[in-house]
PDB file of C-alpha atoms in Angstrom:
ATOM      1  CA  ASP A   1     105.820 -33.775 -97.716  1.00  0.00           C
ATOM      2  CA  THR A   2     102.553 -32.999 -99.078  1.00  0.00           C
ATOM      3  CA  GLY A   3     101.020 -31.220 -96.203  1.00  0.00           C
ATOM      4  CA  VAL A   4      98.623 -32.118 -93.365  1.00  0.00           C
ATOM      5  CA  SER A   5      96.525 -34.642 -94.280  1.00  0.00           C
ATOM      6  CA  GLN A   6      93.146 -35.789 -92.899  1.00  0.00           C
ATOM      7  CA  ASP A   7      91.028 -38.725 -93.369  1.00  0.00           C
ATOM      8  CA  PRO A   8      88.636 -39.625 -94.277  1.00  0.00           C
ATOM      9  CA  ARG A   9      87.389 -36.626 -96.645  1.00  0.00           C
ATOM     10  CA  HIS A  10      83.901 -37.872 -96.337  1.00  0.00           C
ATOM     11  CA  LYS A  11      81.746 -39.484 -93.299  1.00  0.00           C
ATOM     12  CA  ILE A  12      78.411 -40.342 -93.339  1.00  0.00           C
ATOM     13  CA  THR A  13      77.030 -42.038 -89.976  1.00  0.00           C
ATOM     14  CA  LYS A  14      73.763 -43.122 -88.615  1.00  0.00           C
ATOM     15  CA  ARG A  15      72.986 -41.194 -84.809  1.00  0.00           C
ATOM     16  CA  GLY A  16      74.562 -42.684 -82.361  1.00  0.00           C
ATOM     17  CA  GLN A  17      77.513 -44.667 -83.916  1.00  0.00           C
ATOM     18  CA  ASN A  18      80.990 -43.767 -82.944  1.00  0.00           C
ATOM     19  CA  VAL A  19      83.235 -42.419 -85.615  1.00  0.00           C
ATOM     20  CA  THR A  20      86.973 -41.583 -85.601  1.00  0.00           C
ATOM     21  CA  PHE A  21      88.937 -38.713 -88.007  1.00  0.00           C
ATOM     22  CA  ARG A  22      92.570 -39.119 -88.778  1.00  0.00           C
ATOM     23  CA  CYS A  23      95.074 -36.387 -88.860  1.00  0.00           C
ATOM     24  CA  ASP A  24      98.543 -36.715 -90.423  1.00  0.00           C
ATOM     25  CA  PRO A  25     100.423 -33.142 -89.276  1.00  0.00           C
ATOM     26  CA  ILE A  26     103.464 -32.027 -91.763  1.00  0.00           C
ATOM     27  CA  SER A  27     106.657 -33.997 -90.045  1.00  0.00           C
ATOM     28  CA  GLU A  28     108.290 -31.649 -88.084  1.00  0.00           C
ATOM     29  CA  HIS A  29     105.171 -29.747 -86.920  1.00  0.00           C
ATOM     30  CA  ASN A  30     105.212 -30.154 -83.207  1.00  0.00           C
ATOM     31  CA  ARG A  31     101.562 -28.403 -82.754  1.00  0.00           C
ATOM     32  CA  LEU A  32      98.280 -29.556 -83.778  1.00  0.00           C
ATOM     33  CA  TYR A  33      95.092 -28.041 -83.616  1.00  0.00           C
ATOM     34  CA  TRP A  34      91.429 -29.009 -84.215  1.00  0.00           C
ATOM     35  CA  TYR A  35      88.755 -27.058 -85.035  1.00  0.00           C
ATOM     36  CA  ARG A  36      85.038 -27.927 -86.162  1.00  0.00           C
ATOM     37  CA  GLN A  37      83.696 -25.641 -89.085  1.00  0.00           C
ATOM     38  CA  THR A  38      79.391 -25.489 -89.399  1.00  0.00           C
ATOM     39  CA  LEU A  39      77.616 -24.161 -92.813  1.00  0.00           C
ATOM     40  CA  GLY A  40      78.288 -20.732 -92.776  1.00  0.00           C
ATOM     41  CA  GLN A  41      80.534 -19.919 -89.854  1.00  0.00           C
ATOM     42  CA  GLY A  42      84.016 -19.984 -89.459  1.00  0.00           C
ATOM     43  CA  PRO A  43      86.000 -22.251 -87.930  1.00  0.00           C
ATOM     44  CA  GLU A  44      85.720 -23.149 -84.363  1.00  0.00           C
ATOM     45  CA  PHE A  45      88.513 -24.619 -81.849  1.00  0.00           C
ATOM     46  CA  LEU A  46      88.364 -27.537 -80.284  1.00  0.00           C
ATOM     47  CA  THR A  47      91.622 -28.554 -78.934  1.00  0.00           C
ATOM     48  CA  TYR A  48      95.570 -28.232 -79.466  1.00  0.00           C
ATOM     49  CA  PHE A  49      98.654 -30.498 -78.631  1.00  0.00           C
ATOM     50  CA  GLN A  50     101.899 -29.566 -78.784  1.00  0.00           C
ATOM     51  CA  ASN A  51     103.786 -32.849 -79.113  1.00  0.00           C
ATOM     52  CA  GLU A  52     102.073 -35.724 -77.486  1.00  0.00           C
ATOM     53  CA  ALA A  53     100.389 -33.583 -74.588  1.00  0.00           C
ATOM     54  CA  GLN A  54      96.808 -31.871 -75.138  1.00  0.00           C
ATOM     55  CA  LEU A  55      97.492 -28.421 -73.680  1.00  0.00           C
ATOM     56  CA  GLU A  56      93.933 -26.676 -74.542  1.00  0.00           C
ATOM     57  CA  LYS A  57      90.043 -27.779 -74.918  1.00  0.00           C
ATOM     58  CA  SER A  58      87.787 -25.704 -75.944  1.00  0.00           C
ATOM     59  CA  ARG A  59      84.369 -26.017 -74.266  1.00  0.00           C
ATOM     60  CA  LEU A  60      82.607 -26.645 -77.355  1.00  0.00           C
ATOM     61  CA  LEU A  61      85.001 -30.510 -76.532  1.00  0.00           C
ATOM     62  CA  SER A  62      81.620 -32.525 -75.074  1.00  0.00           C
ATOM     63  CA  ASP A  63      83.187 -35.953 -72.999  1.00  0.00           C
ATOM     64  CA  ARG A  64      81.528 -37.784 -75.991  1.00  0.00           C
ATOM     65  CA  PHE A  65      84.614 -35.751 -77.969  1.00  0.00           C
ATOM     66  CA  SER A  66      88.254 -37.404 -77.471  1.00  0.00           C
ATOM     67  CA  ALA A  67      91.297 -36.572 -79.224  1.00  0.00           C
ATOM     68  CA  GLU A  68      94.465 -37.957 -79.112  1.00  0.00           C
ATOM     69  CA  ARG A  69      98.481 -37.513 -80.209  1.00  0.00           C
ATOM     70  CA  PRO A  70     100.220 -40.889 -79.561  1.00  0.00           C
ATOM     71  CA  LYS A  71     103.840 -40.321 -79.737  1.00  0.00           C
ATOM     72  CA  GLY A  72     103.356 -36.119 -80.921  1.00  0.00           C
ATOM     73  CA  SER A  73     102.983 -37.802 -84.522  1.00  0.00           C
ATOM     74  CA  PHE A  74      99.449 -38.071 -85.853  1.00  0.00           C
ATOM     75  CA  SER A  75      96.406 -37.050 -84.248  1.00  0.00           C
ATOM     76  CA  THR A  76      92.749 -38.629 -83.858  1.00  0.00           C
ATOM     77  CA  LEU A  77      89.287 -37.242 -83.383  1.00  0.00           C
ATOM     78  CA  GLU A  78      86.828 -39.813 -81.770  1.00  0.00           C
ATOM     79  CA  ILE A  79      83.329 -38.779 -81.403  1.00  0.00           C
ATOM     80  CA  GLN A  80      80.931 -41.396 -79.442  1.00  0.00           C
ATOM     81  CA  ARG A  81      77.231 -41.713 -79.746  1.00  0.00           C
ATOM     82  CA  THR A  82      77.050 -39.170 -82.273  1.00  0.00           C
ATOM     83  CA  GLU A  83      74.156 -36.400 -82.715  1.00  0.00           C
ATOM     84  CA  GLN A  84      73.151 -34.640 -85.978  1.00  0.00           C
ATOM     85  CA  GLY A  85      74.394 -31.693 -84.457  1.00  0.00           C
ATOM     86  CA  ASP A  86      78.246 -32.909 -85.110  1.00  0.00           C
ATOM     87  CA  SER A  87      77.332 -32.567 -88.809  1.00  0.00           C
ATOM     88  CA  ALA A  88      80.393 -30.247 -89.708  1.00  0.00           C
ATOM     89  CA  MET A  89      83.366 -29.970 -91.425  1.00  0.00           C
ATOM     90  CA  TYR A  90      86.343 -31.050 -89.031  1.00  0.00           C
ATOM     91  CA  LEU A  91      90.023 -29.405 -89.808  1.00  0.00           C
ATOM     92  CA  CYS A  92      93.220 -30.083 -88.629  1.00  0.00           C
ATOM     93  CA  ALA A  93      95.918 -27.567 -88.542  1.00  0.00           C
ATOM     94  CA  SER A  94      99.820 -27.708 -87.798  1.00  0.00           C
ATOM     95  CA  ARG A  95     102.579 -25.800 -87.458  1.00  0.00           C
ATOM     96  CA  GLN A  96     106.258 -25.635 -86.097  1.00  0.00           C
ATOM     97  CA  GLY A  97     106.651 -22.923 -83.701  1.00  0.00           C
ATOM     98  CA  VAL A  98     105.524 -19.823 -82.128  1.00  0.00           C
ATOM     99  CA  GLY A  99     104.298 -17.299 -84.737  1.00  0.00           C
ATOM    100  CA  THR A 100     104.672 -19.713 -87.789  1.00  0.00           C
ATOM    101  CA  GLU A 101     102.142 -20.103 -90.001  1.00  0.00           C
ATOM    102  CA  ALA A 102      98.995 -22.566 -89.003  1.00  0.00           C
ATOM    103  CA  PHE A 103      98.729 -24.992 -92.108  1.00  0.00           C
ATOM    104  CA  PHE A 104      95.336 -26.506 -92.062  1.00  0.00           C
ATOM    105  CA  GLY A 105      94.230 -29.789 -94.185  1.00  0.00           C
ATOM    106  CA  GLN A 106      91.105 -30.186 -96.093  1.00  0.00           C
ATOM    107  CA  GLY A 107      89.026 -31.270 -93.571  1.00  0.00           C
ATOM    108  CA  THR A 108      86.686 -34.025 -93.139  1.00  0.00           C
ATOM    109  CA  ARG A 109      82.972 -33.754 -93.748  1.00  0.00           C
ATOM    110  CA  LEU A 110      81.017 -35.508 -91.071  1.00  0.00           C
ATOM    111  CA  THR A 111      77.124 -36.054 -91.673  1.00  0.00           C
ATOM    112  CA  VAL A 112      75.004 -37.328 -89.114  1.00  0.00           C
ATOM    113  CA  VAL A 113      72.025 -38.922 -90.264  1.00  0.00           C
TER     114      VAL A 113
ATOM    115  CA  ALA B   1      88.131 -13.268 -74.603  1.00  0.00           C
ATOM    116  CA  GLN B   2      88.709 -12.006 -77.908  1.00  0.00           C
ATOM    117  CA  SER B   3      86.482 -11.960 -80.871  1.00  0.00           C
ATOM    118  CA  VAL B   4      86.165 -11.073 -84.809  1.00  0.00           C
ATOM    119  CA  THR B   5      83.668  -9.915 -86.779  1.00  0.00           C
ATOM    120  CA  GLN B   6      83.002  -9.609 -90.278  1.00  0.00           C
ATOM    121  CA  PRO B   7      80.488  -7.206 -91.148  1.00  0.00           C
ATOM    122  CA  ASP B   8      79.957  -8.565 -94.174  1.00  0.00           C
ATOM    123  CA  ILE B   9      78.631 -11.755 -94.937  1.00  0.00           C
ATOM    124  CA  HIS B  10      78.833 -11.668 -99.164  1.00  0.00           C
ATOM    125  CA  ILE B  11      80.418  -9.295-101.423  1.00  0.00           C
ATOM    126  CA  THR B  12      80.306  -9.422-104.824  1.00  0.00           C
ATOM    127  CA  VAL B  13      82.575  -7.434-107.217  1.00  0.00           C
ATOM    128  CA  SER B  14      83.614  -7.374-111.220  1.00  0.00           C
ATOM    129  CA  GLU B  15      86.467  -8.688-112.357  1.00  0.00           C
ATOM    130  CA  GLY B  16      89.378  -6.276-112.192  1.00  0.00           C
ATOM    131  CA  ALA B  17      87.415  -4.241-109.845  1.00  0.00           C
ATOM    132  CA  SER B  18      89.076  -3.210-106.353  1.00  0.00           C
ATOM    133  CA  LEU B  19      88.394  -5.198-103.211  1.00  0.00           C
ATOM    134  CA  GLU B  20      88.349  -4.273 -99.964  1.00  0.00           C
ATOM    135  CA  LEU B  21      87.279  -6.947 -97.106  1.00  0.00           C
ATOM    136  CA  ARG B  22      86.468  -5.654 -93.649  1.00  0.00           C
ATOM    137  CA  CYS B  23      87.859  -7.148 -90.093  1.00  0.00           C
ATOM    138  CA  ASN B  24      87.428  -5.620 -86.583  1.00  0.00           C
ATOM    139  CA  TYR B  25      88.715  -7.677 -83.371  1.00  0.00           C
ATOM    140  CA  SER B  26      87.842  -7.033 -80.057  1.00  0.00           C
ATOM    141  CA  TYR B  27      91.584  -7.665 -77.855  1.00  0.00           C
ATOM    142  CA  GLY B  28      92.918  -5.391 -74.974  1.00  0.00           C
ATOM    143  CA  ALA B  29      96.311  -5.583 -76.450  1.00  0.00           C
ATOM    144  CA  THR B  30      97.373  -5.980 -80.111  1.00  0.00           C
ATOM    145  CA  PRO B  31      96.991  -9.845 -80.978  1.00  0.00           C
ATOM    146  CA  TYR B  32      98.321 -11.407 -83.937  1.00  0.00           C
ATOM    147  CA  LEU B  33      96.208 -11.431 -86.735  1.00  0.00           C
ATOM    148  CA  PHE B  34      95.276 -13.292 -90.067  1.00  0.00           C
ATOM    149  CA  TRP B  35      93.664 -13.437 -92.799  1.00  0.00           C
ATOM    150  CA  TYR B  36      93.205 -16.731 -94.123  1.00  0.00           C
ATOM    151  CA  VAL B  37      91.448 -17.779 -98.226  1.00  0.00           C
ATOM    152  CA  GLN B  38      88.756 -20.844 -98.476  1.00  0.00           C
ATOM    153  CA  SER B  39      87.938 -22.322-101.727  1.00  0.00           C
ATOM    154  CA  PRO B  40      85.181 -24.701-101.950  1.00  0.00           C
ATOM    155  CA  GLY B  41      85.906 -28.472-100.423  1.00  0.00           C
ATOM    156  CA  GLN B  42      89.219 -27.293 -99.440  1.00  0.00           C
ATOM    157  CA  GLY B  43      91.179 -26.223 -96.629  1.00  0.00           C
ATOM    158  CA  LEU B  44      92.640 -23.038 -95.758  1.00  0.00           C
ATOM    159  CA  GLN B  45      95.184 -21.340 -97.007  1.00  0.00           C
ATOM    160  CA  LEU B  46      97.142 -18.306 -95.414  1.00  0.00           C
ATOM    161  CA  LEU B  47      97.295 -14.963 -97.364  1.00  0.00           C
ATOM    162  CA  LEU B  48      98.859 -12.933 -95.101  1.00  0.00           C
ATOM    163  CA  LYS B  49      99.567 -12.029 -91.373  1.00  0.00           C
ATOM    164  CA  TYR B  50     100.675  -9.293 -88.786  1.00  0.00           C
ATOM    165  CA  PHE B  51     102.692  -9.943 -85.766  1.00  0.00           C
ATOM    166  CA  SER B  52     104.604  -6.598 -84.983  1.00  0.00           C
ATOM    167  CA  GLY B  53     106.203  -3.770 -87.309  1.00  0.00           C
ATOM    168  CA  ASP B  54     104.666  -1.965 -90.292  1.00  0.00           C
ATOM    169  CA  THR B  55     100.984  -1.786 -90.095  1.00  0.00           C
ATOM    170  CA  LEU B  56     100.845  -2.362 -94.210  1.00  0.00           C
ATOM    171  CA  VAL B  57     101.252  -5.767 -94.961  1.00  0.00           C
ATOM    172  CA  GLN B  58     101.886  -7.349 -98.105  1.00  0.00           C
ATOM    173  CA  GLY B  59     100.879 -11.300 -98.480  1.00  0.00           C
ATOM    174  CA  ILE B  60     100.370 -13.785-101.446  1.00  0.00           C
ATOM    175  CA  LYS B  61      98.032 -13.364-104.344  1.00  0.00           C
ATOM    176  CA  GLY B  62      98.271  -9.283-104.833  1.00  0.00           C
ATOM    177  CA  PHE B  63      96.569  -8.907-101.376  1.00  0.00           C
ATOM    178  CA  GLU B  64      97.494  -6.795 -98.571  1.00  0.00           C
ATOM    179  CA  ALA B  65      95.972  -5.428 -95.630  1.00  0.00           C
ATOM    180  CA  GLU B  66      96.793  -2.586 -93.457  1.00  0.00           C
ATOM    181  CA  PHE B  67      96.268  -2.655 -89.390  1.00  0.00           C
ATOM    182  CA  LYS B  68      94.915   0.014 -87.781  1.00  0.00           C
ATOM    183  CA  ARG B  69      94.692   0.205 -84.017  1.00  0.00           C
ATOM    184  CA  SER B  70      92.982   2.775 -83.481  1.00  0.00           C
ATOM    185  CA  GLN B  71      89.879   1.185 -85.007  1.00  0.00           C
ATOM    186  CA  SER B  72      90.746  -2.550 -84.203  1.00  0.00           C
ATOM    187  CA  SER B  73      90.428  -3.020 -87.871  1.00  0.00           C
ATOM    188  CA  PHE B  74      92.521  -5.377 -90.164  1.00  0.00           C
ATOM    189  CA  ASN B  75      90.728  -4.893 -93.692  1.00  0.00           C
ATOM    190  CA  LEU B  76      92.165  -7.201 -96.787  1.00  0.00           C
ATOM    191  CA  ARG B  77      92.523  -5.065-100.166  1.00  0.00           C
ATOM    192  CA  LYS B  78      93.684  -5.941-103.461  1.00  0.00           C
ATOM    193  CA  PRO B  79      94.173  -3.283-105.984  1.00  0.00           C
ATOM    194  CA  SER B  80      92.030  -5.538-109.172  1.00  0.00           C
ATOM    195  CA  VAL B  81      90.245  -8.769-108.122  1.00  0.00           C
ATOM    196  CA  HIS B  82      90.538 -12.086-110.631  1.00  0.00           C
ATOM    197  CA  TRP B  83      87.505 -14.616-111.222  1.00  0.00           C
ATOM    198  CA  SER B  84      89.912 -16.828-109.150  1.00  0.00           C
ATOM    199  CA  ASP B  85      89.329 -15.358-106.081  1.00  0.00           C
ATOM    200  CA  ALA B  86      86.097 -15.662-105.987  1.00  0.00           C
ATOM    201  CA  ALA B  87      86.443 -18.020-102.683  1.00  0.00           C
ATOM    202  CA  GLU B  88      85.506 -17.571 -98.343  1.00  0.00           C
ATOM    203  CA  TYR B  89      87.927 -15.052 -96.909  1.00  0.00           C
ATOM    204  CA  PHE B  90      87.994 -15.498 -92.902  1.00  0.00           C
ATOM    205  CA  CYS B  91      90.055 -13.001 -90.763  1.00  0.00           C
ATOM    206  CA  ALA B  92      91.425 -14.829 -87.491  1.00  0.00           C
ATOM    207  CA  VAL B  93      93.163 -13.109 -84.255  1.00  0.00           C
ATOM    208  CA  ALA B  94      95.495 -15.062 -81.868  1.00  0.00           C
ATOM    209  CA  ILE B  95      96.442 -14.071 -78.460  1.00  0.00           C
ATOM    210  CA  THR B  96      99.958 -14.845 -79.250  1.00  0.00           C
ATOM    211  CA  GLY B  97     101.951 -16.579 -81.965  1.00  0.00           C
ATOM    212  CA  ASN B  98     101.316 -20.276 -80.351  1.00  0.00           C
ATOM    213  CA  THR B  99      97.966 -20.010 -79.243  1.00  0.00           C
ATOM    214  CA  PRO B 100      94.793 -21.373 -81.287  1.00  0.00           C
ATOM    215  CA  LEU B 101      93.318 -19.026 -83.713  1.00  0.00           C
ATOM    216  CA  VAL B 102      90.184 -17.381 -83.535  1.00  0.00           C
ATOM    217  CA  PHE B 103      87.813 -16.643 -86.825  1.00  0.00           C
ATOM    218  CA  GLY B 104      85.400 -14.427 -88.069  1.00  0.00           C
ATOM    219  CA  LYS B 105      82.266 -15.642 -89.597  1.00  0.00           C
ATOM    220  CA  GLY B 106      83.866 -15.198 -92.928  1.00  0.00           C
ATOM    221  CA  THR B 107      82.869 -13.142 -96.030  1.00  0.00           C
ATOM    222  CA  ARG B 108      82.158 -15.115 -99.028  1.00  0.00           C
ATOM    223  CA  LEU B 109      83.155 -13.265-102.743  1.00  0.00           C
ATOM    224  CA  SER B 110      81.535 -13.557-105.870  1.00  0.00           C
ATOM    225  CA  VAL B 111      83.309 -12.675-108.947  1.00  0.00           C
ATOM    226  CA  ILE B 112      81.357 -11.629-111.634  1.00  0.00           C
ATOM    227  CA  ALA B 113      82.587 -10.431-115.609  1.00  0.00           C
TER     228      ALA B 113
END
């Protein structure tokens, strides 16, 4: 296993379009997190899954954002009707259990034009 | 809600010099504390973490950090910086070992010859 994988690495989209990102966690990890990182800022928490259950959502996650983790494996993050303010790096992380290290993927960089 | 402050946005050090990156957190109890490093275009890599016990924590790549409860600080240190240490460094906290991380805004480290 090579770690947390995110696809695509880069996405350019026009304002108003929908986009979907995928995250494949490390296979035995049951916890999966999505973060957003804008230029000059640290990552900000968006949402969190334990297995297939979405346990927590940040207030940053507007109703245009939706995340799923069917069968507790990979996860998708969809942004509907994208806005220029959605331009950011979207990071995925996974961990196995309490107190263990969270491993991050390389991120998907979204540019909304 | 917990928060993390990294007072230094950008630090420049000479190769071979010592380094200290500052991190202060705001939380009523002792949180779980982390330092991550991010190279350009890359995801975040864990340098070290503190959960309990010895307040001086050793990490990878020759880094260490000291937890000081009285100062609500978790500063990162390295005795001799290498050019390859140039990157963005993020301090993060979590209420438990399972909850999402709250990151600081990061400190960019530049290393000069």
